[in-house]
Amino acid sequence: MRREDSEIVRELPLFRGVELENFRTLIAAGYVQRFPTGTVLIHEGERPDFLHVLVDGQIAFFASHNDREATVSILTPPAAFILAAVIVDGPYLKSARTLSSSTTVVLIPAGAVREVFERDTGFARATVAELACRYRTIVKELKNVRLRSSSERLANWILTQASQSGGCGTFRLPFEKRALASRLGMRPENLSRALAELAEAGVTVDGPMIRVGDAAKLIAFSKPNPLIDDPTS
């Protein structure tokens, strides 16, 4: 494993408080792999062999049932994923597919992770904190879906992306519109209609580029709520 990859893992809140010797044990057991676009890294229903740490690229989590498929979430680096399944040694509840042309992932054997979890209190506390944050994220996602229309979900997503893009009001879609539609719980045709509706709130679309022409109008339409939209709450 390259030193820079090890350092990225070490800086994650999950691993920052791990005793040095235990961290070295995890890194010594792990390795790095790079994957092309569309590679399915984990399959829903299988048991975990590794804890994955995304170092570069993007990953879409998705689930399937009765010939239907839906994107559950999209992950950007750096971040560990499928922690809960690794800790309880339970089956994956979702699959993961790479979205980027070159996705770099650190793989740490699940057994080594569980062993360090048992003896390292710093890692155990960090694991509880990480899972608590993810639980709160799931609650926010449920509220977003249950309490908002598809256009309102899209409007709030655009506000968040525009803010994260430096506040200039223009940004490039980080993934395909089909993936965005599934991520927001709508069909691709409904996404097109929602974008057309948001034109009245000052949103314009040019291919993959989104521009917020009137932030005040968009805020008035979307009614952002920190108990749904703030990732730190």
JSON list of N, CA and C in Angstrom, two decimals, residues 3 7 22 25 32 41 69 94 98 104 124 192 213 233:
[
{"chain": "A", "resi": 3, "resn": "ARG", "atom": "N", "xyz": [2.20, 4.94, 0.78]},
{"chain": "A", "resi": 3, "resn": "ARG", "atom": "CA", "xyz": [2.16, 5.71, 2.02]},
{"chain": "A", "resi": 3, "resn": "ARG", "atom": "C", "xyz": [1.02, 6.72, 2.01]},
{"chain": "A", "resi": 7, "resn": "GLU", "atom": "N", "xyz": [-2.02, 7.17, 4.68]},
{"chain": "A", "resi": 7, "resn": "GLU", "atom": "CA", "xyz": [-2.25, 8.43, 5.39]},
{"chain": "A", "resi": 7, "resn": "GLU", "atom": "C", "xyz": [-3.69, 8.90, 5.24]},
{"chain": "A", "resi": 22, "resn": "ASN", "atom": "N", "xyz": [-2.19, -1.10, 16.45]},
{"chain": "A", "resi": 22, "resn": "ASN", "atom": "CA", "xyz": [-3.39, -1.69, 15.87]},
{"chain": "A", "resi": 22, "resn": "ASN", "atom": "C", "xyz": [-3.64, -1.17, 14.46]},
{"chain": "A", "resi": 25, "resn": "THR", "atom": "N", "xyz": [-1.45, -2.94, 12.15]},
{"chain": "A", "resi": 25, "resn": "THR", "atom": "CA", "xyz": [-1.98, -4.29, 11.89]},
{"chain": "A", "resi": 25, "resn": "THR", "atom": "C", "xyz": [-3.02, -4.27, 10.78]},
{"chain": "A", "resi": 32, "resn": "VAL", "atom": "N", "xyz": [-4.55, -2.17, -1.78]},
{"chain": "A", "resi": 32, "resn": "VAL", "atom": "CA", "xyz": [-5.23, -1.19, -2.61]},
{"chain": "A", "resi": 32, "resn": "VAL", "atom": "C", "xyz": [-5.58, -1.82, -3.96]},
{"chain": "A", "resi": 41, "resn": "LEU", "atom": "N", "xyz": [-18.59, -3.75, -6.70]},
{"chain": "A", "resi": 41, "resn": "LEU", "atom": "CA", "xyz": [-17.61, -4.09, -5.67]},
{"chain": "A", "resi": 41, "resn": "LEU", "atom": "C", "xyz": [-18.16, -5.07, -4.64]},
{"chain": "A", "resi": 69, "resn": "GLU", "atom": "N", "xyz": [-34.63, -1.73, -9.52]},
{"chain": "A", "resi": 69, "resn": "GLU", "atom": "CA", "xyz": [-33.36, -1.31, -8.94]},
{"chain": "A", "resi": 69, "resn": "GLU", "atom": "C", "xyz": [-33.44, 0.16, -8.59]},
{"chain": "A", "resi": 94, "resn": "LYS", "atom": "N", "xyz": [-27.09, -3.75, 0.62]},
{"chain": "A", "resi": 94, "resn": "LYS", "atom": "CA", "xyz": [-27.07, -3.03, -0.65]},
{"chain": "A", "resi": 94, "resn": "LYS", "atom": "C", "xyz": [-25.81, -3.42, -1.40]},
{"chain": "A", "resi": 98, "resn": "THR", "atom": "N", "xyz": [-18.96, 1.19, -9.00]},
{"chain": "A", "resi": 98, "resn": "THR", "atom": "CA", "xyz": [-18.13, 2.36, -9.26]},
{"chain": "A", "resi": 98, "resn": "THR", "atom": "C", "xyz": [-18.77, 3.25, -10.33]},
{"chain": "A", "resi": 104, "resn": "THR", "atom": "N", "xyz": [-10.27, 4.19, -6.69]},
{"chain": "A", "resi": 104, "resn": "THR", "atom": "CA", "xyz": [-9.26, 3.58, -5.84]},
{"chain": "A", "resi": 104, "resn": "THR", "atom": "C", "xyz": [-9.86, 3.24, -4.48]},
{"chain": "A", "resi": 124, "resn": "ALA", "atom": "N", "xyz": [-13.36, 1.39, 18.85]},
{"chain": "A", "resi": 124, "resn": "ALA", "atom": "CA", "xyz": [-14.75, 1.04, 19.18]},
{"chain": "A", "resi": 124, "resn": "ALA", "atom": "C", "xyz": [-15.60, 2.29, 19.32]},
{"chain": "A", "resi": 192, "resn": "SER", "atom": "N", "xyz": [-36.75, 15.23, -15.44]},
{"chain": "A", "resi": 192, "resn": "SER", "atom": "CA", "xyz": [-36.84, 16.24, -16.49]},
{"chain": "A", "resi": 192, "resn": "SER", "atom": "C", "xyz": [-37.97, 17.23, -16.21]},
{"chain": "A", "resi": 213, "resn": "GLY", "atom": "N", "xyz": [-29.82, 30.87, -11.01]},
{"chain": "A", "resi": 213, "resn": "GLY", "atom": "CA", "xyz": [-29.82, 32.28, -11.37]},
{"chain": "A", "resi": 213, "resn": "GLY", "atom": "C", "xyz": [-30.37, 33.19, -10.29]},
{"chain": "A", "resi": 233, "resn": "SER", "atom": "N", "xyz": [-25.95, 18.18, 11.42]},
{"chain": "A", "resi": 233, "resn": "SER", "atom": "CA", "xyz": [-26.93, 18.20, 12.50]},
{"chain": "A", "resi": 233, "resn": "SER", "atom": "C", "xyz": [-27.29, 16.80, 12.98]}
]
